[in-house]
Coordinates of C-alpha atoms in Angstrom, one line a residue:
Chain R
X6 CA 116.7 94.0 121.2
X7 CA 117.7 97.9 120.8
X8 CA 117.1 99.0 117.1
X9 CA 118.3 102.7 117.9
X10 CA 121.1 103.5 115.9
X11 CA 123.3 106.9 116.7
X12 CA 123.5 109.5 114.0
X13 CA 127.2 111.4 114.6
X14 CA 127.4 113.4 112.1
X15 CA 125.5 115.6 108.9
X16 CA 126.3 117.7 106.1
X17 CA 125.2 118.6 103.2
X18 CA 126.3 120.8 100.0
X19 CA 124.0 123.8 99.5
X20 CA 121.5 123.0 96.7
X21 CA 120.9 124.9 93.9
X22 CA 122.1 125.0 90.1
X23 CA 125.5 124.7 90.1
X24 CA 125.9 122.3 87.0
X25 CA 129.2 120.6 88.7
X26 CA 129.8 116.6 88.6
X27 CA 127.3 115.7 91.4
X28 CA 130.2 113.5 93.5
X29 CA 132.0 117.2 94.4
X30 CA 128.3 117.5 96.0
X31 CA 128.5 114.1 97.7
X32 CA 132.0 114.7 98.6
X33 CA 131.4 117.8 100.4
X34 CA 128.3 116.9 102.2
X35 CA 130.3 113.4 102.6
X36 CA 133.9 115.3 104.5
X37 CA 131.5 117.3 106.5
X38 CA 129.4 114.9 108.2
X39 CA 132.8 112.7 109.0
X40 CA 134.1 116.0 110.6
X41 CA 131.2 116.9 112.3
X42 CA 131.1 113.3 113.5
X43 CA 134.8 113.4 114.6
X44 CA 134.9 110.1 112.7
X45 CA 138.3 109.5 110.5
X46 CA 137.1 108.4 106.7
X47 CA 140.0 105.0 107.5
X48 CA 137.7 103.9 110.4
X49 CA 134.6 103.8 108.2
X50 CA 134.0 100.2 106.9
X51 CA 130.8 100.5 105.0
X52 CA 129.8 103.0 102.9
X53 CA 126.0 103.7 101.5
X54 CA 125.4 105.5 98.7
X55 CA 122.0 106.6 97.0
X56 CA 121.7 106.3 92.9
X57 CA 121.2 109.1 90.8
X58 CA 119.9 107.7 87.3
X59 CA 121.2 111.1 85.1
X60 CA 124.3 111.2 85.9
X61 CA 125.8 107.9 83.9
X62 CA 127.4 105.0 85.4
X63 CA 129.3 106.4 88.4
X64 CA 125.4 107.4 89.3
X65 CA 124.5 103.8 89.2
X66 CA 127.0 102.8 91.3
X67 CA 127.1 105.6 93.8
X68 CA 128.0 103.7 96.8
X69 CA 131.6 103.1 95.1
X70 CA 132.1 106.7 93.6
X71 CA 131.9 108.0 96.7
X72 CA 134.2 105.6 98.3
X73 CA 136.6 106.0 95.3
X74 CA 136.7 109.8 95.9
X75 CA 137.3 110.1 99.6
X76 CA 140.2 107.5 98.6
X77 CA 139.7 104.2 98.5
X78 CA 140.5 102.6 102.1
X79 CA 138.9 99.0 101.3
X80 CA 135.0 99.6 102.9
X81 CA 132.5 97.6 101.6
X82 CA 129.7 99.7 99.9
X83 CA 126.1 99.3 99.0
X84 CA 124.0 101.3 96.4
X85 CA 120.2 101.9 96.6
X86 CA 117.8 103.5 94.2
X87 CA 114.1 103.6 95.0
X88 CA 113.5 107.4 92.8
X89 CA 112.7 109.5 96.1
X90 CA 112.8 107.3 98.6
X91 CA 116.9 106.8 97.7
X92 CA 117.9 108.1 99.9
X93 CA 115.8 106.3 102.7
X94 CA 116.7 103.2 101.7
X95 CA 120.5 103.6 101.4
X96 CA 120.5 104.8 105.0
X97 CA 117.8 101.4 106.4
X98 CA 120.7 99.3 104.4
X99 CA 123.7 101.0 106.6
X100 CA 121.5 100.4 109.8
X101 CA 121.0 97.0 109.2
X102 CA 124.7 96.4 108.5
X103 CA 124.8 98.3 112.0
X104 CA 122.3 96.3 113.8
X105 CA 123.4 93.0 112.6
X106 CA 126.8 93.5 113.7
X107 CA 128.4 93.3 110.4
X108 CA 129.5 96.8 111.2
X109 CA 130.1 99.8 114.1
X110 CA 129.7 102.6 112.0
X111 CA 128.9 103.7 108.4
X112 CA 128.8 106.7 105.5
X113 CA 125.7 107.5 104.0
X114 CA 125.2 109.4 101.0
X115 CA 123.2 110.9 98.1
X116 CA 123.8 113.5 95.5
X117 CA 122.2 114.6 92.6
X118 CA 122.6 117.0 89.2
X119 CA 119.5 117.7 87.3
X120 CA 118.6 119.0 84.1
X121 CA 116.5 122.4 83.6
X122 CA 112.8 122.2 83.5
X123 CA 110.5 119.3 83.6
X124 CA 111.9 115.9 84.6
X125 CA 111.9 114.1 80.9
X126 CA 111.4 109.7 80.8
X127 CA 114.4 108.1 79.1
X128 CA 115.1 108.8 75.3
X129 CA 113.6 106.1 72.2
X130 CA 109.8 104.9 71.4
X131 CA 109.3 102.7 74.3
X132 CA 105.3 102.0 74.3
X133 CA 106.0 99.4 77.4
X134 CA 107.2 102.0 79.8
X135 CA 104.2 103.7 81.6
X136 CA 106.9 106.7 81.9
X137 CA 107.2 107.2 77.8
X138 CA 103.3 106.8 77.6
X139 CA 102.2 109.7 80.1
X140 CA 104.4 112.0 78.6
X141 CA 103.5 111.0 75.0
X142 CA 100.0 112.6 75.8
X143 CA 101.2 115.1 77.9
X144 CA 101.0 114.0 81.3
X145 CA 104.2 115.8 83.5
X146 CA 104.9 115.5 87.1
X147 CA 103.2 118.7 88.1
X148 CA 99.5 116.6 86.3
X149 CA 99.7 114.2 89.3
X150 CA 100.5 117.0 91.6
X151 CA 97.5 119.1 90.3
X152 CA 95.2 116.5 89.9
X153 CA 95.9 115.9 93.9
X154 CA 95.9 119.6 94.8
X155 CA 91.9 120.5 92.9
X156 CA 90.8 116.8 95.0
X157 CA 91.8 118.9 97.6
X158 CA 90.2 121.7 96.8
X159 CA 86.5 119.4 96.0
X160 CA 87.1 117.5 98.9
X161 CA 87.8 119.8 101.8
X162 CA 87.3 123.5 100.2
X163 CA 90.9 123.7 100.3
X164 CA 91.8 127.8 97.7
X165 CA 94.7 128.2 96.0
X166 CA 95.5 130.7 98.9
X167 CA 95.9 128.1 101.6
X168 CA 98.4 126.3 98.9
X169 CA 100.0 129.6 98.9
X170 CA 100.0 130.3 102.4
X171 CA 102.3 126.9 102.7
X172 CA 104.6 128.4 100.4
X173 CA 104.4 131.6 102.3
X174 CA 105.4 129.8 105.1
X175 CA 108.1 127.7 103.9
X176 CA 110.1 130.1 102.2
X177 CA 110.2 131.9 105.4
X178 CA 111.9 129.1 106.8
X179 CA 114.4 128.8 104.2
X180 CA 115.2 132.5 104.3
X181 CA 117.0 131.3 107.5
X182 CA 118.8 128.6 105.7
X183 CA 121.7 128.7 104.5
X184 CA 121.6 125.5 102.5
X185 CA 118.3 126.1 100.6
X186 CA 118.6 127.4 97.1
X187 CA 115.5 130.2 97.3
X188 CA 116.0 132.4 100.2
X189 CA 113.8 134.9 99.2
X190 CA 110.3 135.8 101.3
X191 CA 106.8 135.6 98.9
X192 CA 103.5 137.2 99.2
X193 CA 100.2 135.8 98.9
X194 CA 99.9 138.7 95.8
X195 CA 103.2 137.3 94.4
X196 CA 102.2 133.9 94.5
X197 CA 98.9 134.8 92.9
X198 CA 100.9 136.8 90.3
X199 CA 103.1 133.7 89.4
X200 CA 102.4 131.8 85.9
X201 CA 100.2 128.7 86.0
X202 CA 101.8 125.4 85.5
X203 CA 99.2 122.9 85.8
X204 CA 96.1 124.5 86.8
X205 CA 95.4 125.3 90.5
X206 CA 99.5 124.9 90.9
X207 CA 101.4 127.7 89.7
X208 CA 105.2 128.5 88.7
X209 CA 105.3 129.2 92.8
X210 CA 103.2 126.1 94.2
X211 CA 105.5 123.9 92.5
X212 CA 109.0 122.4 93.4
X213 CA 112.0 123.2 91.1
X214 CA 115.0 120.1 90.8
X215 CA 118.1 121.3 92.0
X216 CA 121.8 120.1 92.3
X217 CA 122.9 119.2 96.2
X218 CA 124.1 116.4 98.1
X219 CA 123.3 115.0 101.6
X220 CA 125.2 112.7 103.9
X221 CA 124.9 111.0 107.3
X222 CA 127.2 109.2 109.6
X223 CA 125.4 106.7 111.5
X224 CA 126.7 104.4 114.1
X225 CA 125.5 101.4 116.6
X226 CA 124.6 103.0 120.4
X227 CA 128.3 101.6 121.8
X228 CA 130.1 103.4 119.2
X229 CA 128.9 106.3 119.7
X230 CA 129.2 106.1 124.1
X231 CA 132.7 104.4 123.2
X232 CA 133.4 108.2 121.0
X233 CA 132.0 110.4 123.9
X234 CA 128.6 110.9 121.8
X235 CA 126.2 109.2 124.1
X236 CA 123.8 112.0 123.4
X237 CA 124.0 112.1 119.3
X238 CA 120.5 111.7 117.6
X239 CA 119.2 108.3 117.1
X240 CA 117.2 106.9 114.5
X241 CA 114.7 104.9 115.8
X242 CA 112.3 103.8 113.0
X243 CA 112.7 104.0 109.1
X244 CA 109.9 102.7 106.8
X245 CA 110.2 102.1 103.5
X246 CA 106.5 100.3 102.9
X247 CA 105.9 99.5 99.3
X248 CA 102.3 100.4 98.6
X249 CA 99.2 97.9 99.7
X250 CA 97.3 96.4 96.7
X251 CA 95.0 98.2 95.3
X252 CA 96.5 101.3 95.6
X253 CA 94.1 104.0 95.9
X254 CA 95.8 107.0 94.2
X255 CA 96.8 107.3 90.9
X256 CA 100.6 107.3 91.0
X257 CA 103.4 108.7 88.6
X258 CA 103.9 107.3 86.0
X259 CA 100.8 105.1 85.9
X260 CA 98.0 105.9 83.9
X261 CA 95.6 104.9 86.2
X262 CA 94.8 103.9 89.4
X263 CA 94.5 99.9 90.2
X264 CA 90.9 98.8 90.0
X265 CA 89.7 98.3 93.2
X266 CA 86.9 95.6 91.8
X267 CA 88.6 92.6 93.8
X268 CA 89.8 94.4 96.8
X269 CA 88.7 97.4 98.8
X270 CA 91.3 100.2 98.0
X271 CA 93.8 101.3 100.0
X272 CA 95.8 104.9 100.4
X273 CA 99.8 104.4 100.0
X274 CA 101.2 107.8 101.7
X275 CA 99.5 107.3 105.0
X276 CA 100.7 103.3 105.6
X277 CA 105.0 104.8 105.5
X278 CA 104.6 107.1 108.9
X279 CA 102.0 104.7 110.2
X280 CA 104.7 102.0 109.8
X281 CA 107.7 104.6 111.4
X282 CA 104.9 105.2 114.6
X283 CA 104.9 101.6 114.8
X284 CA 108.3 100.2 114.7
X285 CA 109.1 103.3 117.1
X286 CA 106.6 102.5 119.6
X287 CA 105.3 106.5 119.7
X288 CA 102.5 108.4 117.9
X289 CA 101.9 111.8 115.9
X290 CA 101.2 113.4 119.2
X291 CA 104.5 112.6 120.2
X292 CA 105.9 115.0 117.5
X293 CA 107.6 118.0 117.9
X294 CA 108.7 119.0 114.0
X295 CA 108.6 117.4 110.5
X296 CA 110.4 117.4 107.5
X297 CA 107.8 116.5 104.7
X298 CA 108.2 116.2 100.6
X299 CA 106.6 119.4 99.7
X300 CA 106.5 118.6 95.8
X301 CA 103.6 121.0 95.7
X302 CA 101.9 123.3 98.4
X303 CA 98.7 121.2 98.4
X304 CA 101.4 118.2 99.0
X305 CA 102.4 119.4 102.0
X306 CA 98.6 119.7 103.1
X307 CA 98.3 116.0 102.7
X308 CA 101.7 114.7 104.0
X309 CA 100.3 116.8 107.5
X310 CA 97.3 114.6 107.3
X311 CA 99.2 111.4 106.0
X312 CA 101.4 112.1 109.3
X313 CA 98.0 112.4 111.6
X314 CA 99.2 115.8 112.7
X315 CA 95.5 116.3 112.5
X316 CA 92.6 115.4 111.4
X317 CA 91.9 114.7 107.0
X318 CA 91.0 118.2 105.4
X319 CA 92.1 120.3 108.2
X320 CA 95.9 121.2 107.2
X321 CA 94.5 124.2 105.5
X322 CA 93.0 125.6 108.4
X323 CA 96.2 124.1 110.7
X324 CA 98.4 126.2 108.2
X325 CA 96.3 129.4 108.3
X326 CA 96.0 129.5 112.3
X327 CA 100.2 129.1 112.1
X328 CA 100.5 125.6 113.6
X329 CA 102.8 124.5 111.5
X330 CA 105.3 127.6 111.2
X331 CA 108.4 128.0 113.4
X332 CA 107.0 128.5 117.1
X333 CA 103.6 126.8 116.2
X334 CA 102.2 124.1 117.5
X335 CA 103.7 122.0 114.8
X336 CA 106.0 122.9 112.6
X337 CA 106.4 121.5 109.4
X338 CA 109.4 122.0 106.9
X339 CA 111.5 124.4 108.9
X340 CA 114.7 123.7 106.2
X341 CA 112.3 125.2 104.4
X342 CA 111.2 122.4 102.6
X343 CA 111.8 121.5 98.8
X344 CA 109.7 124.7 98.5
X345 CA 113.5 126.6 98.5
X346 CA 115.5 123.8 98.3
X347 CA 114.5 122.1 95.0
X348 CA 114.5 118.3 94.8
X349 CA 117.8 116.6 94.2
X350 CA 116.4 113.4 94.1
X351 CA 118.9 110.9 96.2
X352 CA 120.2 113.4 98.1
X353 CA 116.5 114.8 99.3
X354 CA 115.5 112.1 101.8
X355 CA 119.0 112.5 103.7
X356 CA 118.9 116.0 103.3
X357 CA 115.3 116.0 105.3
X358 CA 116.9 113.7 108.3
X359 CA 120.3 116.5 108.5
X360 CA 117.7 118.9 109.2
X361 CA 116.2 117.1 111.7
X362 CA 119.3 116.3 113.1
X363 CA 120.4 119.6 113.6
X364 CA 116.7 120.9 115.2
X365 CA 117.2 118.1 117.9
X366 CA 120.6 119.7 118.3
X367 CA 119.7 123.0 119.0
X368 CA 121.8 123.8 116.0
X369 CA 119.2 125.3 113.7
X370 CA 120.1 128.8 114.4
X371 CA 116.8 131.5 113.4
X372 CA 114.9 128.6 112.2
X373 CA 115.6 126.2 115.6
X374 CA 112.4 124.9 116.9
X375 CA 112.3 125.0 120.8
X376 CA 113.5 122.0 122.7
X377 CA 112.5 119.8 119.6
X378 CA 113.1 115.9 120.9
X379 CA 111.5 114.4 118.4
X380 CA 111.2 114.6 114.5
X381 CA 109.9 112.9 112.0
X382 CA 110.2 112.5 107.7
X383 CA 108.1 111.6 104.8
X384 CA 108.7 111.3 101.4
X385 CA 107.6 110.0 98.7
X386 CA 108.0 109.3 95.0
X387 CA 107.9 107.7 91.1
X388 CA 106.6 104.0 91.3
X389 CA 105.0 103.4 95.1
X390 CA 108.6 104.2 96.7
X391 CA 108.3 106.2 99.9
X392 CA 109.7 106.7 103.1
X393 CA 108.9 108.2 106.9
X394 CA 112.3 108.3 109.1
X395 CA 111.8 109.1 112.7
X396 CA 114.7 110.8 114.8
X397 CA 114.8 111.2 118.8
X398 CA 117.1 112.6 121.1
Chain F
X28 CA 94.2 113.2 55.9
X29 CA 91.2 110.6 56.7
X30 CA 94.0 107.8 56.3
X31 CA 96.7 109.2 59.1
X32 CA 94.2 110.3 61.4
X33 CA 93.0 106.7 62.1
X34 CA 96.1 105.8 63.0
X35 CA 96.6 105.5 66.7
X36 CA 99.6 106.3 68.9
X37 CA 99.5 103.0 70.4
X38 CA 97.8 99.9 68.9
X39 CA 95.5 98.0 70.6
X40 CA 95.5 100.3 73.3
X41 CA 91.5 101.4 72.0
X42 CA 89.0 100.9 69.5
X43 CA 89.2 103.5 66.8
X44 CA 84.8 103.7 67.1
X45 CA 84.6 107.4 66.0
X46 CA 81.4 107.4 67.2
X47 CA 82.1 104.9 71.0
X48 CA 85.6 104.6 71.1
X49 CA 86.9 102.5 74.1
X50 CA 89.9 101.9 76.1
X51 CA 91.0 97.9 76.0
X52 CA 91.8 96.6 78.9
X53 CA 91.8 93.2 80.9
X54 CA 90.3 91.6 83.5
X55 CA 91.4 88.6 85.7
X56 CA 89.8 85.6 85.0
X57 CA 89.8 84.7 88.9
X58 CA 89.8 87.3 91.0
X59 CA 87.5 89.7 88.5
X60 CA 90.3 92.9 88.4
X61 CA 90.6 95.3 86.0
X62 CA 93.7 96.6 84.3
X63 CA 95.0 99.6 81.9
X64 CA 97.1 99.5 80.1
X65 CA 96.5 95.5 80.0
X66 CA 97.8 93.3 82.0
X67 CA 98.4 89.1 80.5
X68 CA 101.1 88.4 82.3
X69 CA 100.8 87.9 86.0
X70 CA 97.5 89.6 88.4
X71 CA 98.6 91.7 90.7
X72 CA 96.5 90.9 93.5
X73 CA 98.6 89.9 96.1
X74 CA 95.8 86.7 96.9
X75 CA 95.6 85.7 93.5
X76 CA 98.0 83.6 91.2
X77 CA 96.0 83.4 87.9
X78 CA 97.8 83.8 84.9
X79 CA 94.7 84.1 82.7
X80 CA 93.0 87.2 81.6
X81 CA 90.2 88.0 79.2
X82 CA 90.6 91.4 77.0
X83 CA 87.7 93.8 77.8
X84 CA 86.6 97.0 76.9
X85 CA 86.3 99.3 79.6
X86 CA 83.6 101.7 80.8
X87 CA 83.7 104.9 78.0
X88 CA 81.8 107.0 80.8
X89 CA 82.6 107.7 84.1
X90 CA 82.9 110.5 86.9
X91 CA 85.3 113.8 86.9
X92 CA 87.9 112.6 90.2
X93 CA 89.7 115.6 89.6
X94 CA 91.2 117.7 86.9
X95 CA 94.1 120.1 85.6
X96 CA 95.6 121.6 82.8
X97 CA 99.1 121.6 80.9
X98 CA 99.7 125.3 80.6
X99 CA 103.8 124.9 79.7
X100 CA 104.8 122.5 76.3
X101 CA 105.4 119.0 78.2
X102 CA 108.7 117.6 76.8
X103 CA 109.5 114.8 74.6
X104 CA 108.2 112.3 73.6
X105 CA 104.8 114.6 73.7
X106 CA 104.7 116.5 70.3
X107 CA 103.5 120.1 71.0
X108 CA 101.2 122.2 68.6
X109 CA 103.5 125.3 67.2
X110 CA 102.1 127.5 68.8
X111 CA 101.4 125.5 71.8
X112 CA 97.8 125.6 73.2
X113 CA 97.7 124.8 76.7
X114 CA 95.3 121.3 77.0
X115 CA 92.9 119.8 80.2
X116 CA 93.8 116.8 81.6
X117 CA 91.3 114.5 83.3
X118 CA 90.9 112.3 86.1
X119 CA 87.9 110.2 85.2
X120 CA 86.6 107.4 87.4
X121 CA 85.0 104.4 86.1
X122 CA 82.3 102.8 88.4
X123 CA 82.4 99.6 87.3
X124 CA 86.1 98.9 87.0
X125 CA 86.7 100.7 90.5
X126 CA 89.9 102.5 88.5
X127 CA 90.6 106.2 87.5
X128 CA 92.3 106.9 84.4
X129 CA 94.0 109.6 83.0
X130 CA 93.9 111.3 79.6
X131 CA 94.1 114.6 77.8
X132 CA 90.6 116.7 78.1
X133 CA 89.1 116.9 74.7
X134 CA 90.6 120.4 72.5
X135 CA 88.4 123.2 73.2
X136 CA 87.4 122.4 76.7
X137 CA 89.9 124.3 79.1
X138 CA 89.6 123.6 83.1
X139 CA 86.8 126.4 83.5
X140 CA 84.6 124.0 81.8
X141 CA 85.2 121.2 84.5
X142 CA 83.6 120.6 87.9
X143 CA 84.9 117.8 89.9
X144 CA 82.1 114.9 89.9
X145 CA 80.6 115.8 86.2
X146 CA 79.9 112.8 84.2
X147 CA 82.5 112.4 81.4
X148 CA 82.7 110.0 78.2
X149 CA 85.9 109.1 76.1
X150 CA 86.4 109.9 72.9
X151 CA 89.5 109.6 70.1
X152 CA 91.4 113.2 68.8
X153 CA 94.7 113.3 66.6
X154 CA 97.7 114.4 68.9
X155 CA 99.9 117.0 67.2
X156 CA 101.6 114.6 64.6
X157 CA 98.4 113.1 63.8
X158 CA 98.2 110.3 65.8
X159 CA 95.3 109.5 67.5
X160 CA 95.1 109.2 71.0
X161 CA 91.9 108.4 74.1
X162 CA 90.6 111.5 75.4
X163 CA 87.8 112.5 78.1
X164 CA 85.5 115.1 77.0
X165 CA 82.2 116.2 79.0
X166 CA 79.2 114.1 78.5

């Protein structure tokens, strides 16, 4: 059995900090991806929407807010949350509504507003929640990030100027973007220059959130030869593996790792592209760009490894000799990554398949990677949620 | 003073030994794991069903995994010094347990004093309000 399914159509509202309603995000991302799919918003029968958890109860039920503002036309709807991996999931839910038959084609998206400054647990004394305890003591997002990025640094010899040089690299990506929210070139001096946040991260190692939205619509194989789009994009593997007990890596928001005195202990990142190679039948070599979740500089150092774009501990030296830039060997984050995007949480794992969309289009203007044919995703976030989405042409 | 500083953050969450504080945790009576914060409910080993734990105190020394520092006031519900003084945090792993766990690096020693790999030993400080809370200071 053929699990390909056809993406027709992307969009996605320009991040940034716009402080609107996040459905006008999800709306715009939403009207343009039915347009560039040449799909009419009456012949869609399933929409699937990813949660945002600030934005109140339309948030919760983002699948129907959507749906309710493009006009209620009686689709069925879904709503996922899975923290970063949203986004992921609500698009695996439309493709198996596709690949069961329930449905032809479907709407996916995700859409986010954020507050300023650090992401903050849920308000009252709630000593049950791992969430309220790490930040009790002082533990923030950018701790796990850090404590990651010096492993690094022990581990491999990895500096804080091969972290830079990732953000070198991706902001000269999204200087080419038009939908990143930072499109300004950095130097290694004024990354250097940049205030520390959680020692070796600084202000410029570290991703900001930012508003956006993201949206996909996705179709069975027939649909899209029955709309003269026998050449769209297809999807062809998404994993969203929960971690493997005991998880090796201390994770937000736990306070520590799972004691591996029962079990030997096993890494999380690297099982959710190892999954996507499997389920699409190719591997890393196979690979011609990837989108990965660039929380931090040293992040993106790991996700390279995690993806078995080369060897463990030699993304450094795979960034410094330019592999992974724009007309490397392999390059990595050419949106530019959430290094000048920002992370809008649902909206971010969509937002990282658009991009590949558009590079296996030949649509991706000063930033297009030559003759990409296949791309693939990783992401991953609070709680063991994660995904890796592969895209061919 | 004496009586608000012995008052932890959490109860039950470590012994308030001034001297040998240690972190309470459990282990499974079947399949031998470890867990912090505890864990009575249910073991989360996928290939064990017990439902029985005994409370133990953890290892109060262990290895630097890694470290960093919190050089911007995190936000609520952490209560931050006025002025704020930027704190270590640790990654310390216990060899016993198999486990890292994370804490605030004792108050006068910043990252510079920290080398992944050092051995490291818990001890109890007052947060800002007062209450006391696990920390990881250099052995």
């Amino acid at each position: 059995m053929n699990r390909e399914i056809a993406i027709l159509g992307v969009g996605l509202h320009p991040w940034g900090k716009w402080g609107r309603n996040f459905v006008e995000y999800g709306l715009k991302a939403a009207r343009d991806a039915l347009a560039d799919a040449g799909v009419d918003w009456r012949s869609v029968p399933f929409v699937s929407g990813a949660a945002t958890m600030r934005c109140g109860y339309p948030g919760y039920v983002a699948g129907a807010t959507f749906a309710q503002a493009l006009g209620w036309q009686g689709a069925e709807v879904n709503t996922s949350y899975a923290a970063c991996a949203s986004g992921a999931q609500a698009l695996a839910a439309a493709r198996a509504k596709i690949l069961s038959g329930a449905c032809e084609v479907a709407l996916v998206v995700g859409a986010d507003t954020t507050p300023k400054g650090f992401l903050a647990p849920q308000p009252g004394e709630r000593p049950d929640d791992p969430d309220w305890v790490r930040f009790r003591i002082g533990l923030t997002n950018p701790t796990y990030f850090a404590l990651y990025a010096r492993r690094r640094m022990a581990l491999y010899g990895d500096t804080p100027e091969d972290f830079a040089a990732v953000k070198i690299k991706n902001a000269a990506h999204g200087a080419e973007n038009p939908n990143a929210r930072y499109r300004r070139r950095f130097t290694r001096e004024e990354v250097a220059a940049s205030p520390m946040v959680a020692d070796p991260l600084r202000l410029l190692d570290v991703c900001a959130t930012s508003d956006g939205g993201a949206a996909l619509v996705v179709s069975s194989l027939a649909y899209a030869r029955k709309i003269g789009k026998t050449n769209a994009p297809r999807i062809v593997a998404i994993s969203t593996v929960t971690p493997t007990f005991p998880n090796a890596l201390v994770e937000m928001p736990d306070l520590a790792t799972d004691s591996a005195a029962a079990r030997e202990a096993q890494p999380f990142r690297a099982a959710l592209p190892r999954k996507a190679y499997e389920e699409a039948g190719i591997g890393p070599e196979d690979v011609d760009v990837a989108e990965v979740y660039d929380l931090s500089t040293a992040l993106e150092l790991d996700w390279i490894e995690d993806l078995q774009l080369c060897a463990r501990g030699a993304a450094a030296k795979l960034t410094r000799e330019g592999a992974t830039r724009i007309g490397g060997r392999i390059p990595v984050n050419p949106s530019g990554g959430l290094a000048c995007f920002g992370e809008a949480v649902p909206a971010q794992a969509l937002a990282q398949v658009c991009e590949l969309v558009w590079q296996l289009r030949g649509q991706a203007g000063a930033r297009q990677v030559q003759n990409a044919k296949v791309g693939i995703t990783a992401n991953q976030g609070l709680f063991g949620h994660g995904s890796s989405v592969i895209v061919k042409r | 003073m004496e009586a608000c500083v012995k008052e932890p953050f959490l109860p039950g969450w470590f012994t308030l030994d001034a001297q040998a504080p240690h972190l309470i945790g459990t282990r499974c009576a079947a399949c031998g794991t470890y867990y912090f914060p505890k864990e009575t409910r249910y073991c989360r080993n996928p290939d064990c069903q017990s439902t029985d734990f005994e409370q133990v105190l953890l290892s109060r020394t262990g290895r630097l995994w890694s470290y960093t520092d919190a050089a911007y006031p995190p936000p609520p519900p952490f209560v931050a010094p006025d002025p704020y003084r930027p704190f270590a945090i640790a990654a310390v792993e216990l060899e016993k347990e198999k486990m890292i766990v994370l804490g605030p690096v004792a108050d006068g020693v910043g990252v510079e004093a920290l080398r992944v790999g050092m051995a490291m030993a818990l001890t109890l400080e007052p947060l800002a309000d007062g209450k006391l809370t696990w920390k990881w200071r250099p052995a």
